[in-house]
Short mmCIF file of C-alpha atoms in Angstrom, two decimals:
data_model
loop_
_atom_site.label_atom_id
_atom_site.label_comp_id
_atom_site.label_asym_id
_atom_site.label_seq_id
_atom_site.Cartn_x
_atom_site.Cartn_y
_atom_site.Cartn_z
CA MET A 1 14.97 4.47 29.79
CA GLN A 2 13.15 3.51 26.88
CA ASP A 3 9.23 2.90 27.65
CA ASN A 4 8.41 -0.78 25.81
CA SER A 5 5.06 -1.36 27.91
CA ASN A 6 3.36 -0.10 24.32
CA LEU A 7 5.20 -2.26 21.87
CA THR A 8 3.30 -5.01 20.54
CA VAL A 9 5.13 -8.48 19.74
CA LEU A 10 4.31 -11.53 17.98
CA VAL A 11 6.14 -14.60 18.22
CA ILE A 12 6.19 -17.30 15.76
CA ASP A 13 7.67 -20.72 16.94
CA PRO A 14 6.47 -24.31 16.93
CA ASN A 15 7.94 -25.16 20.17
CA PRO A 16 5.99 -24.63 23.28
CA GLY A 17 9.07 -24.73 25.46
CA MET A 18 10.36 -21.63 23.59
CA ARG A 19 7.58 -19.62 23.42
CA ALA A 20 7.11 -19.72 26.97
CA SER A 21 10.99 -18.71 27.22
CA LEU A 22 10.41 -15.99 25.01
CA GLN A 23 6.98 -15.07 26.73
CA ASN A 24 8.90 -14.61 30.07
CA MET A 25 12.56 -12.65 28.73
CA LEU A 26 9.91 -10.27 26.97
CA LEU A 27 7.99 -9.76 30.52
CA GLN A 28 11.08 -8.94 31.97
CA ALA A 29 11.83 -6.42 29.42
CA SER A 30 8.74 -4.68 30.47
CA ILE A 31 6.97 -6.03 27.01
CA GLY A 32 3.58 -7.57 27.93
CA LYS A 33 1.53 -7.31 25.06
CA ILE A 34 2.45 -10.22 23.17
CA GLU A 35 0.99 -12.94 21.04
CA PHE A 36 2.10 -16.20 19.35
CA ALA A 37 1.56 -18.52 16.08
CA VAL A 38 2.63 -22.08 16.02
CA SER A 39 3.36 -21.83 12.49
CA SER A 40 3.69 -19.71 9.16
CA GLY A 41 0.18 -20.24 8.41
CA THR A 42 -1.10 -19.26 11.53
CA ALA A 43 1.23 -16.21 11.62
CA ILE A 44 -0.23 -14.91 8.21
CA LYS A 45 -3.89 -15.15 9.55
CA GLN A 46 -2.71 -12.82 12.06
CA LEU A 47 -0.62 -10.27 10.40
CA ALA A 48 -3.80 -10.46 7.68
CA LYS A 49 -6.07 -8.99 10.91
CA ARG A 50 -3.52 -6.41 12.49
CA SER A 51 -0.10 -5.32 12.45
CA TYR A 52 2.58 -5.53 15.43
CA ASP A 53 5.58 -3.50 15.99
CA ILE A 54 8.19 -6.66 16.25
CA ILE A 55 7.77 -10.00 15.06
CA LEU A 56 10.37 -12.66 16.91
CA CYS A 57 10.52 -15.56 14.01
CA GLU A 58 11.95 -19.19 14.49
CA TYR A 59 13.97 -19.99 11.53
CA ASP A 60 13.09 -23.49 11.43
CA LEU A 61 9.41 -23.40 11.10
CA GLY A 62 9.24 -26.37 8.61
CA SER A 63 10.44 -29.42 11.00
CA GLY A 64 7.38 -31.75 11.08
CA THR A 65 5.16 -29.87 8.77
CA GLU A 66 3.79 -30.58 5.77
CA ASP A 67 4.95 -27.11 3.37
CA GLY A 68 8.36 -27.11 5.09
CA GLN A 69 8.42 -23.65 5.03
CA ASP A 70 11.21 -21.57 7.25
CA GLY A 71 11.59 -18.56 8.66
CA GLN A 72 12.71 -17.06 5.41
CA GLN A 73 10.31 -17.89 3.30
CA LEU A 74 7.77 -16.35 5.61
CA LEU A 75 9.26 -13.23 5.85
CA GLU A 76 9.61 -13.29 1.83
CA ASP A 77 5.63 -13.95 1.65
CA LEU A 78 4.93 -11.54 4.21
CA ARG A 79 6.88 -8.65 1.81
CA HIS A 80 5.44 -9.92 -1.41
CA HIS A 81 1.52 -10.15 -0.19
CA LYS A 82 2.45 -6.74 2.27
CA LEU A 83 1.56 -7.90 5.03
CA ILE A 84 4.32 -6.39 7.31
CA GLY A 85 5.18 -2.69 6.66
CA LEU A 86 8.65 -1.01 6.73
CA THR A 87 8.03 -0.14 10.10
CA THR A 88 7.74 -3.59 11.46
CA ILE A 89 10.60 -5.14 12.73
CA PHE A 90 11.71 -8.58 12.23
CA ILE A 91 14.13 -10.48 14.02
CA MET A 92 15.08 -14.50 13.19
CA LEU A 93 16.17 -16.32 15.89
CA THR A 94 18.29 -19.06 14.46
CA SER A 95 20.94 -21.43 15.16
CA GLU A 96 25.12 -20.45 14.63
CA GLY A 97 25.07 -22.86 11.52
CA VAL A 98 22.11 -22.06 10.17
CA TYR A 99 22.83 -18.22 10.23
CA SER A 100 26.40 -18.87 8.46
CA LYS A 101 24.23 -20.20 5.83
CA VAL A 102 21.84 -17.65 5.47
CA VAL A 103 22.89 -14.33 6.40
CA SER A 104 24.72 -13.25 2.90
CA ALA A 105 22.04 -15.29 0.93
CA ALA A 106 19.07 -13.41 1.05
CA GLU A 107 17.41 -10.30 -0.80
CA LEU A 108 15.02 -9.65 2.05
CA THR A 109 16.69 -9.55 5.20
CA PRO A 110 15.56 -9.28 8.64
CA THR A 111 15.85 -6.24 10.68
CA ASP A 112 18.25 -8.35 13.11
CA TYR A 113 19.09 -11.56 13.66
CA ILE A 114 19.86 -13.45 17.15
CA LEU A 115 22.09 -16.72 17.44
CA LYS A 116 20.49 -18.73 20.15
CA PRO A 117 21.32 -19.64 22.54
CA PHE A 118 20.59 -16.08 24.59
CA THR A 119 19.60 -14.58 27.43
CA VAL A 120 17.37 -11.91 28.17
CA ASP A 121 19.62 -9.06 28.12
CA VAL A 122 20.86 -10.06 24.80
CA LEU A 123 17.22 -9.87 23.57
CA SER A 124 16.45 -6.67 25.48
CA GLN A 125 19.48 -5.45 23.49
CA ARG A 126 18.73 -6.55 20.05
CA ILE A 127 15.34 -4.72 20.75
CA THR A 128 16.70 -1.71 21.91
CA ARG A 129 19.20 -1.60 18.63
CA ALA A 130 16.04 -2.31 16.38
CA LEU A 131 13.81 0.51 17.66
CA GLU A 132 16.92 2.94 17.34
CA ARG A 133 17.42 1.70 13.55
CA ARG A 134 13.50 2.09 13.19
CA SER A 135 13.87 5.75 14.68
CA ALA A 136 16.63 6.78 12.12
CA PHE A 137 14.04 5.89 9.08
CA LEU A 138 11.09 6.31 10.55
CA PRO A 139 11.00 9.91 8.85
CA THR A 140 11.81 8.54 5.56
CA PHE A 141 9.19 5.55 6.02
CA GLN A 142 6.56 8.11 6.97
CA LEU A 143 7.23 9.77 3.20
CA ILE A 144 7.66 5.99 1.40
CA ALA A 145 3.82 5.87 2.79
CA GLN A 146 2.52 9.35 1.73
CA GLY A 147 3.73 8.26 -1.08
CA ASN A 148 5.82 11.17 -1.73
CA LEU A 149 8.52 8.99 -3.51
CA ARG A 150 11.06 12.14 -4.60
CA GLU A 151 11.02 13.67 -0.77
CA ALA A 152 11.79 10.24 0.43
CA ILE A 153 14.99 10.08 -1.69
CA ARG A 154 15.75 13.59 -0.03
CA SER A 155 15.11 11.68 3.54
CA ALA A 156 17.16 9.08 2.92
CA SER A 157 20.18 10.86 1.46
CA SER A 158 20.26 12.79 4.51
CA GLY A 159 19.94 9.71 6.70
CA GLU A 160 22.92 8.41 4.91
CA ALA A 161 25.08 11.51 6.09
CA ASN A 162 23.44 11.81 9.57
CA HIS A 163 23.41 8.07 10.58
CA PRO A 164 26.77 6.21 9.11
CA ARG A 165 26.10 3.29 10.43
CA TYR A 166 23.48 2.89 8.38
CA SER A 167 24.60 4.23 5.01
CA ALA A 168 24.82 1.35 3.08
CA ASP A 169 20.73 0.70 3.83
CA PHE A 170 20.03 4.13 3.40
CA ALA A 171 21.42 3.75 -0.46
CA ARG A 172 19.51 0.96 -0.94
CA LEU A 173 16.52 2.23 -0.42
CA ARG A 174 17.30 5.11 -2.33
CA ALA A 175 18.66 2.66 -5.23
CA GLU A 176 14.85 1.24 -4.67
CA LEU A 177 12.94 4.41 -4.66
CA HIS A 178 14.79 5.41 -7.78
CA GLU A 179 13.43 1.71 -9.58
CA GLN A 180 9.63 2.62 -8.28
CA LEU A 181 10.21 5.91 -10.11
CA GLY A 182 11.27 4.13 -13.30
CA GLU A 183 14.45 6.42 -12.82
CA LEU A 184 17.29 3.08 -13.66
CA PRO A 185 20.08 4.97 -14.30
CA GLN A 186 20.30 6.01 -11.18
CA ALA A 187 19.36 3.26 -9.41
CA GLU A 188 21.87 1.30 -11.68
CA HIS A 189 24.84 4.50 -10.12
CA LEU A 190 23.91 3.75 -6.65
CA TYR A 191 24.01 -0.31 -6.91
CA ALA A 192 27.55 0.53 -8.54
CA ALA A 193 28.41 3.08 -5.96
CA ILE A 194 27.30 0.28 -3.25
CA ILE A 195 29.67 -2.58 -4.94
CA GLU A 196 32.48 -0.31 -5.43
CA ALA A 197 32.72 0.22 -1.28
CA ARG A 198 31.70 -3.28 -0.88
CA PRO A 199 30.89 -6.50 -3.03
CA ILE A 200 27.29 -7.17 -0.81
CA GLY A 201 25.03 -10.15 -2.62
CA TRP A 202 21.55 -7.58 -2.92
CA ALA A 203 23.40 -4.55 -4.23
CA PHE A 204 24.61 -7.25 -7.19
CA LEU A 205 20.85 -8.17 -7.32
CA GLY A 206 19.81 -4.75 -7.97
CA LEU A 207 22.31 -3.93 -10.11
CA ALA A 208 21.18 -6.68 -12.41
CA ARG A 209 17.25 -5.90 -11.86
CA THR A 210 18.14 -2.22 -13.33
CA LEU A 211 20.12 -3.68 -16.19
CA PHE A 212 16.83 -5.98 -16.81
CA ASP A 213 14.09 -3.54 -17.01
CA GLN A 214 16.76 -1.42 -19.05
CA ASN A 215 16.64 -4.26 -21.30
CA ARG A 216 20.30 -4.70 -21.19
CA ILE A 217 19.52 -8.97 -20.43
CA GLY A 218 23.05 -9.73 -21.29
CA GLU A 219 24.77 -7.41 -18.67
CA ALA A 220 22.42 -8.59 -16.22
CA GLU A 221 22.97 -12.05 -17.12
CA ASN A 222 26.74 -11.25 -16.60
CA VAL A 223 26.43 -10.15 -12.73
CA LEU A 224 23.97 -12.44 -12.21
CA ARG A 225 25.94 -15.49 -13.23
CA LYS A 226 28.84 -13.92 -11.27
CA LEU A 227 26.76 -13.71 -8.09
CA VAL A 228 25.13 -17.44 -7.98
CA THR A 229 29.40 -18.32 -8.48
CA ASP A 230 30.01 -16.53 -5.83
CA ASN A 231 27.29 -17.22 -3.18
CA PRO A 232 25.13 -20.69 -4.82
CA ARG A 233 22.90 -19.91 -1.69
CA PHE A 234 21.65 -16.33 -3.13
CA MET A 235 18.20 -17.83 -4.08
CA ALA A 236 16.64 -14.30 -5.86
CA ALA A 237 19.71 -14.44 -8.34
CA TYR A 238 18.38 -17.76 -9.70
CA ASP A 239 14.93 -16.59 -9.92
CA LEU A 240 16.21 -13.22 -12.13
CA LEU A 241 18.81 -15.11 -14.40
CA ALA A 242 15.94 -17.31 -15.28
CA ARG A 243 13.73 -14.36 -16.16
CA CYS A 244 17.08 -12.98 -18.08
CA LEU A 245 17.46 -16.62 -19.94
CA GLU A 246 13.54 -16.67 -20.82
CA ALA A 247 13.32 -12.92 -22.20
CA ASN A 248 16.72 -14.41 -24.58
CA GLY A 249 14.69 -17.39 -25.71
CA SER A 250 16.73 -19.78 -23.88
CA GLY A 251 14.00 -21.38 -22.07
CA LYS A 252 15.98 -25.09 -21.41
CA GLN A 253 18.54 -22.93 -19.82
CA ALA A 254 16.31 -21.06 -17.83
CA GLN A 255 14.78 -24.55 -16.50
CA ALA A 256 17.91 -25.65 -15.32
CA VAL A 257 18.73 -22.51 -13.49
CA LEU A 258 15.42 -23.14 -11.53
CA GLU A 259 16.23 -26.71 -11.03
CA GLU A 260 19.38 -25.90 -9.54
CA ALA A 261 18.11 -23.02 -7.06
CA VAL A 262 15.29 -25.58 -6.32
CA ALA A 263 17.35 -28.27 -5.72
CA ILE A 264 19.21 -26.04 -3.21
CA SER A 265 15.79 -24.80 -1.83
CA PRO A 266 12.98 -26.64 -2.23
CA HIS A 267 10.04 -25.40 -0.14
CA MET A 268 9.18 -22.11 -2.38
CA VAL A 269 6.16 -22.07 -3.71
CA ARG A 270 6.16 -19.40 -6.33
CA ARG A 271 9.84 -20.72 -7.89
CA LEU A 272 8.26 -24.15 -8.22
CA ARG A 273 5.29 -23.24 -9.93
CA HIS A 274 7.56 -20.61 -12.11
CA LEU A 275 10.01 -23.92 -12.60
CA GLY A 276 6.83 -25.83 -13.54
CA GLU A 277 6.03 -23.26 -15.97
CA VAL A 278 8.71 -23.13 -17.74
CA ALA A 279 9.11 -26.77 -18.26
CA LEU A 280 5.77 -27.25 -19.62
CA ASP A 281 6.44 -24.28 -22.13
CA ALA A 282 9.95 -26.15 -22.99
CA GLY A 283 8.05 -29.38 -23.09
CA ASP A 284 9.68 -31.02 -20.53
CA THR A 285 6.22 -32.31 -19.07
CA THR A 286 8.42 -34.47 -16.45
CA VAL A 287 9.64 -32.32 -14.73
CA ALA A 288 6.32 -30.04 -15.09
CA GLU A 289 4.55 -32.63 -13.63
CA LYS A 290 6.90 -33.06 -10.68
CA SER A 291 7.02 -29.36 -10.15
CA PHE A 292 3.20 -28.67 -10.43
CA LYS A 293 2.13 -31.29 -7.94
CA GLN A 294 4.53 -30.18 -5.16
CA VAL A 295 3.13 -26.45 -5.59
CA VAL A 296 -0.35 -28.10 -5.32
CA ALA A 297 0.54 -30.43 -2.15
CA LYS A 298 2.29 -27.42 -0.52
CA ALA A 299 -0.24 -25.09 -1.53
CA ARG A 300 -2.68 -26.88 0.34
CA TYR A 301 -1.42 -25.68 3.32
CA SER A 302 -1.09 -22.33 2.47
CA GLU A 303 -2.94 -19.09 3.01
CA PHE A 304 -1.65 -18.66 -0.63
CA ARG A 305 -3.84 -20.99 -2.48
CA ASP A 306 -4.53 -20.71 -6.13
CA PRO A 307 -6.52 -22.85 -8.25
CA GLU A 308 -4.52 -22.00 -11.46
CA ASP A 309 -1.65 -24.44 -10.20
CA HIS A 310 -4.93 -27.48 -10.49
CA VAL A 311 -5.03 -25.82 -14.15
CA ASN A 312 -1.27 -26.34 -15.02
CA LEU A 313 -1.24 -29.79 -13.39
CA VAL A 314 -4.21 -30.98 -15.78
CA LYS A 315 -2.32 -29.12 -18.67
CA THR A 316 0.70 -31.13 -18.17
CA LEU A 317 -1.14 -34.48 -16.90
CA LEU A 318 -3.07 -34.18 -20.49
CA LYS A 319 -0.02 -34.01 -22.47
CA LYS A 320 1.89 -36.93 -21.27
CA GLY A 321 -1.72 -38.40 -22.05
CA GLU A 322 -2.94 -39.38 -18.31
CA SER A 323 -6.40 -38.41 -18.42
CA ALA A 324 -7.44 -40.47 -15.79
CA GLN A 325 -5.23 -38.34 -13.06
CA ALA A 326 -6.29 -35.46 -14.84
CA GLY A 327 -9.78 -36.19 -13.86
CA ASN A 328 -8.29 -36.82 -10.45
CA VAL A 329 -6.70 -33.24 -10.09
CA ILE A 330 -10.27 -31.71 -11.46
CA ARG A 331 -11.93 -33.60 -8.51
CA ASP A 332 -9.67 -32.26 -6.12
CA LEU A 333 -9.94 -29.10 -7.50
CA GLU A 334 -13.72 -29.22 -6.61
CA ARG A 335 -13.34 -30.40 -3.38
CA SER A 336 -10.63 -28.62 -1.81
CA MET A 337 -11.73 -25.14 -3.28
CA ARG A 338 -14.95 -24.30 -3.79
CA GLY A 339 -17.45 -21.80 -3.55
CA SER A 340 -14.55 -18.71 -5.21
CA PRO A 341 -15.80 -17.79 -8.90
CA ASN A 342 -12.00 -17.92 -9.87
CA VAL A 343 -12.05 -21.78 -8.88
CA GLU A 344 -15.54 -21.89 -11.19
CA VAL A 345 -13.35 -20.30 -14.20
CA CYS A 346 -10.32 -23.03 -13.23
CA LYS A 347 -12.84 -25.70 -13.27
CA SER A 348 -14.34 -25.06 -16.77
CA ILE A 349 -10.80 -24.46 -18.10
CA SER A 350 -9.80 -27.56 -16.94
CA VAL A 351 -12.55 -29.97 -17.90
CA ALA A 352 -12.27 -28.23 -21.50
CA LEU A 353 -8.86 -29.58 -21.65
CA LEU A 354 -10.38 -32.91 -20.80
CA HIS A 355 -13.15 -33.46 -23.17
CA GLU A 356 -10.61 -31.57 -25.85
CA ALA A 357 -8.25 -34.58 -25.48
CA ALA A 358 -10.91 -37.01 -25.49
CA GLY A 359 -11.91 -35.66 -28.74
CA ASN A 360 -15.34 -34.29 -27.28
CA GLU A 361 -15.38 -30.97 -29.01
CA PRO A 362 -19.03 -29.32 -28.53
CA ALA A 363 -18.34 -30.61 -24.51
CA ALA A 364 -15.11 -28.71 -24.99
CA VAL A 365 -16.50 -25.64 -26.27
CA THR A 366 -19.69 -25.10 -23.59
CA GLU A 367 -17.07 -25.75 -20.64
CA LEU A 368 -14.87 -23.10 -22.49
CA SER A 369 -17.98 -20.71 -23.27
CA ALA A 370 -18.55 -21.34 -19.10
CA ALA A 371 -14.88 -20.59 -18.50
CA VAL A 372 -15.28 -17.47 -20.66
CA SER A 373 -18.83 -16.05 -18.70
CA GLY A 374 -17.11 -16.74 -15.71
CA VAL A 375 -14.00 -14.09 -16.32
CA ARG A 376 -16.80 -11.31 -16.46
CA THR A 377 -17.41 -11.35 -12.92
CA THR A 378 -13.93 -12.64 -11.97
CA SER A 379 -11.02 -10.87 -10.92
CA GLY A 380 -7.53 -12.21 -9.65
CA LEU A 381 -7.06 -14.58 -12.64
CA SER A 382 -3.51 -14.21 -14.13
CA SER A 383 -2.74 -12.64 -17.64
CA ARG A 384 -1.41 -16.12 -18.26
CA LEU A 385 -4.39 -17.83 -17.66
CA LYS A 386 -6.56 -15.90 -19.92
CA ILE A 387 -3.80 -15.49 -22.71
CA GLY A 388 -4.17 -19.02 -22.93
CA LEU A 389 -7.90 -19.11 -22.47
CA ALA A 390 -7.99 -16.82 -25.52
CA ARG A 391 -5.73 -18.92 -27.38
CA SER A 392 -7.84 -21.87 -26.76
CA CYS A 393 -11.18 -20.10 -27.81
CA LEU A 394 -9.09 -19.49 -31.19
CA THR A 395 -8.29 -23.03 -31.58
CA HIS A 396 -12.16 -23.82 -31.30
CA ARG A 397 -13.33 -21.03 -33.67
CA LEU A 398 -14.78 -19.49 -30.74
CA ASP A 399 -13.76 -15.64 -31.87
CA LYS A 400 -15.84 -13.42 -30.47
CA GLU A 401 -15.23 -15.07 -26.88
CA ALA A 402 -11.53 -14.69 -27.46
CA ALA A 403 -11.84 -11.58 -28.17
CA GLU A 404 -13.87 -10.95 -25.17
CA VAL A 405 -11.36 -12.71 -22.58
CA MET A 406 -8.57 -10.19 -23.94
CA LEU A 407 -10.80 -7.10 -23.95
CA ALA A 408 -11.54 -8.38 -20.37
CA ALA A 409 -8.17 -8.73 -19.57
CA MET A 410 -7.32 -5.41 -20.47
CA ASN A 411 -10.16 -3.98 -18.43
CA ASP A 412 -9.53 -5.24 -15.23
CA ALA A 413 -7.84 -2.99 -12.91
CA GLY A 414 -5.09 -5.31 -11.78
CA THR A 415 -3.72 -6.44 -15.14
CA ASP A 416 -0.41 -6.91 -16.36
CA VAL A 417 -1.91 -7.38 -20.13
CA THR A 418 -0.50 -5.30 -22.31
CA MET A 419 -2.41 -3.23 -25.51
CA GLN A 420 0.57 -5.34 -27.54
CA GLN A 421 0.13 -8.44 -25.84
CA ALA A 422 -3.50 -8.53 -26.29
CA VAL A 423 -2.90 -8.32 -29.89
CA SER A 424 -0.26 -10.39 -30.19
CA VAL A 425 -2.47 -13.43 -29.09
CA PHE A 426 -4.26 -13.05 -32.54
CA VAL A 427 -1.80 -11.94 -34.62
CA LYS A 428 0.73 -15.88 -33.74
CA ALA A 429 -2.89 -17.40 -34.42
CA GLY A 430 -2.41 -16.20 -37.75
CA ARG A 431 -5.91 -14.01 -37.56
CA GLN A 432 -4.66 -10.57 -38.50
CA ASP A 433 -8.19 -9.65 -39.18
CA LEU A 434 -9.34 -10.24 -35.28
CA ALA A 435 -5.76 -8.12 -34.33
CA GLU A 436 -7.13 -5.20 -36.24
CA GLY A 437 -10.74 -5.66 -34.68
CA ILE A 438 -9.39 -5.76 -31.16
CA SER A 439 -6.58 -2.86 -31.90
CA SER A 440 -9.22 -0.86 -32.99
CA ARG A 441 -11.94 -1.50 -30.23
CA LEU A 442 -9.21 -0.97 -27.91
CA LYS A 443 -8.76 2.42 -28.92
CA GLN A 444 -12.46 3.27 -29.45
CA GLN A 445 -12.94 1.80 -25.69
CA ALA A 446 -10.43 4.41 -24.51
CA GLN A 447 -11.87 7.33 -26.23
CA GLU A 448 -15.38 6.31 -24.90
CA LEU A 449 -13.32 6.88 -21.23
CA LEU A 450 -12.33 9.81 -22.46
CA ASN A 451 -15.78 11.07 -22.29
CA VAL A 452 -16.79 9.62 -19.15
CA ALA A 453 -14.05 11.32 -17.75
CA ALA A 454 -15.05 14.45 -19.52
CA GLU A 455 -18.57 14.18 -17.87
CA LYS A 456 -16.90 13.23 -14.26
CA ALA A 457 -14.98 16.43 -14.36
CA ASN A 458 -17.76 18.54 -15.24
CA MET A 459 -20.11 17.10 -12.66
CA GLY A 460 -17.50 17.80 -9.96
CA ASP A 461 -16.02 14.31 -9.70
CA LEU A 462 -11.88 14.97 -10.30
CA LYS A 463 -10.84 12.09 -8.85
CA GLY A 464 -13.44 9.63 -10.92
CA ALA A 465 -12.31 11.60 -13.59
CA VAL A 466 -8.34 10.93 -13.01
CA GLN A 467 -9.11 7.54 -12.41
CA THR A 468 -11.27 6.97 -15.60
CA SER A 469 -8.48 8.57 -17.69
CA MET A 470 -5.93 6.46 -16.20
CA GLU A 471 -8.29 3.07 -17.23
CA ALA A 472 -8.16 5.16 -20.93
CA LEU A 473 -4.49 5.29 -20.82
CA HIS A 474 -4.07 1.50 -20.15
CA MET A 475 -6.40 0.52 -23.10
CA ALA A 476 -4.46 3.12 -25.43
CA PRO A 477 -1.22 3.88 -24.13
CA GLY A 478 0.95 5.07 -27.30
CA SER A 479 -1.98 7.65 -27.69
CA LEU A 480 -0.83 11.89 -27.54
CA GLN A 481 -4.47 12.56 -27.05
CA VAL A 482 -5.07 10.55 -23.76
CA LYS A 483 -1.93 11.69 -22.19
CA ILE A 484 -2.60 15.19 -22.84
CA ALA A 485 -6.17 14.26 -20.92
CA LEU A 486 -4.74 12.34 -18.22
CA ALA A 487 -1.77 15.39 -17.35
CA ASN A 488 -4.89 17.94 -17.45
CA ALA A 489 -7.43 15.71 -15.12
CA ILE A 490 -4.41 15.30 -12.45
CA LEU A 491 -3.89 19.08 -12.64
CA ARG A 492 -7.34 19.90 -11.83
CA GLN A 493 -7.35 17.35 -9.02
CA LEU A 494 -4.27 19.12 -7.94
CA GLY A 495 -5.07 22.66 -7.74
CA GLU A 496 -8.93 22.04 -6.47
CA LEU A 497 -7.99 19.16 -4.40
CA GLY A 498 -5.32 19.58 -2.59
CA TRP A 499 -0.93 18.31 -3.69
CA ASP A 500 -1.00 14.49 -4.02
CA HIS A 501 2.22 13.05 -4.48
CA PRO A 502 1.99 9.67 -6.46
CA LEU A 503 -0.51 11.61 -8.71
CA ALA A 504 1.91 14.50 -9.57
CA GLU A 505 4.35 11.66 -9.82
CA VAL A 506 2.10 10.43 -12.71
CA CYS A 507 1.46 13.93 -14.25
CA ARG A 508 4.89 14.47 -14.56
CA ASN A 509 5.56 11.48 -16.53
CA GLN A 510 2.98 12.19 -18.80
CA ILE A 511 4.34 15.65 -19.75
CA GLU A 512 7.90 14.11 -20.00
CA THR A 513 6.77 11.41 -22.63
CA ILE A 514 4.72 14.25 -24.31
CA ARG A 515 7.53 16.42 -24.44
CA LYS A 516 9.55 13.11 -26.08
CA LEU A 517 7.12 12.29 -28.43
CA ASP A 518 6.26 16.30 -29.74
CA ALA A 519 8.42 18.38 -28.22
CA ALA A 520 6.79 20.94 -30.57
CA HIS A 521 2.83 20.05 -29.31
CA PRO A 522 1.25 23.57 -28.23
CA VAL A 523 -0.27 22.35 -25.14
CA LEU A 524 2.95 21.01 -23.95
CA THR A 525 3.99 24.90 -22.76
CA THR A 526 0.74 24.93 -20.75
CA LEU A 527 0.84 21.93 -19.00
CA SER A 528 4.83 22.17 -17.90
CA GLU A 529 3.74 25.55 -16.19
CA GLU A 530 0.94 24.64 -14.77
CA TYR A 531 2.66 21.82 -13.36
CA GLN A 532 5.29 23.70 -11.48
CA LYS A 533 2.56 26.62 -10.59
CA LEU A 534 1.04 23.90 -8.78
CA ARG A 535 4.27 22.80 -7.03
CA ARG A 536 4.97 26.66 -6.31
CA LYS A 537 1.38 26.81 -4.50
CA TYR A 538 1.83 23.65 -2.58
CA GLY A 539 5.18 24.71 -1.46
CA ILE A 540 6.78 21.10 -3.21
CA SER A 541 10.96 21.31 -3.29
CA THR A 542 12.50 21.02 -6.68
#
């Protein structure tokens, strides 16, 4: 008989009677390590501090609360912010009527659903079944946690053969791992095979995602339009469809798709934010205002508040000529989110916009300069905000500050701003001179970083050398010199400090890219041979 005494459980339910009932059932199932959360917010706080083996979550969390979030949206937030891992069992408690609506409509599904009302025997059986599933997937999950994605793919393939009842889930995991490795044709093939065997919503979404990432936007759009027609409640399909339309320059159509999605599921903050951004870009300030006001209101009760939402709302209100309301939003930002460096940057940008609307250019310049100074010491600000700040600086002839913002964006370790995007900011502003200057400075910084990496390697700091070489690659992604230096740095670390699966994958990708750029390069053979030699040394299968 299975020993449940060491299992830890988090019960998320706003109803005190249901919490007491679940506690009683779990105790009868020999599970005594139980904690409780009464809302999505309290659950997030607890999961930020510790992990649990099992989460039992009521679907209807939103009744009578400010944010209206349900259990599915909480699950998506927890996955998005990496607050629960692959080994966490998430069981959704719901009514039969709700189950029929959500079971085929979610990209991120819970481990299991339990329909209310249920008995202790049903709960115990579902927990046992979930633990058996976790046991089947555990070898693969452990390899993923180690960063050994290639071996994880092999493990998932074995799992698919050894555990037929989980074959679709193992196939999905293989496809997602190929996506993570950038092997999009392999992922596409797997999703297509799954669909051929059984037309599952998440498989269509995965297929569309791989097509989108291969820049086959039209094909992705066709798959997604069929998916939302066949399954109108598959919300993630609307999000990706909107991205396809944006990529094709169809902002108005993207807005329409997101409006349709929000009408079906009105409480997802990330989708509301996206709708506001798309509507603002499309010039629809009415929809943008409504969306950003909802985002600000809902995020007030969220653990994932973002001061940039206030900036977006200020920008929208000023476009409508509503300066007084914009001023109120800035005061709300000061009152409700004070103390963070990011908040200060967002406040300065918002105040600058307000002064600009009033025609007070000196005051706007002062606030923009303050925002630029703040960017130097902050992290986590979006690339959209930084690019917008750089453009505002260019508008007010703050050329040096604009360049500084884009360099800071490129130097941010967590940035998604590419060198091409940074340069295009200046090109689109008609400042080819600044574009050439920023490009030159980025290449210079890359060379300086390579020099620092070489010094670190000479001093024995091999991990530091690799990290600095990666920073150089971000500055100059097309540089053959940087790619060769990074591959060499990784090979030395692997040789002296031991095998590291994620780093080895980076090295492999660099060698393959070098091969594509210059198949006759004299160092290519040496790099390839050293890589294979290290694989043999550590017994890594090919």
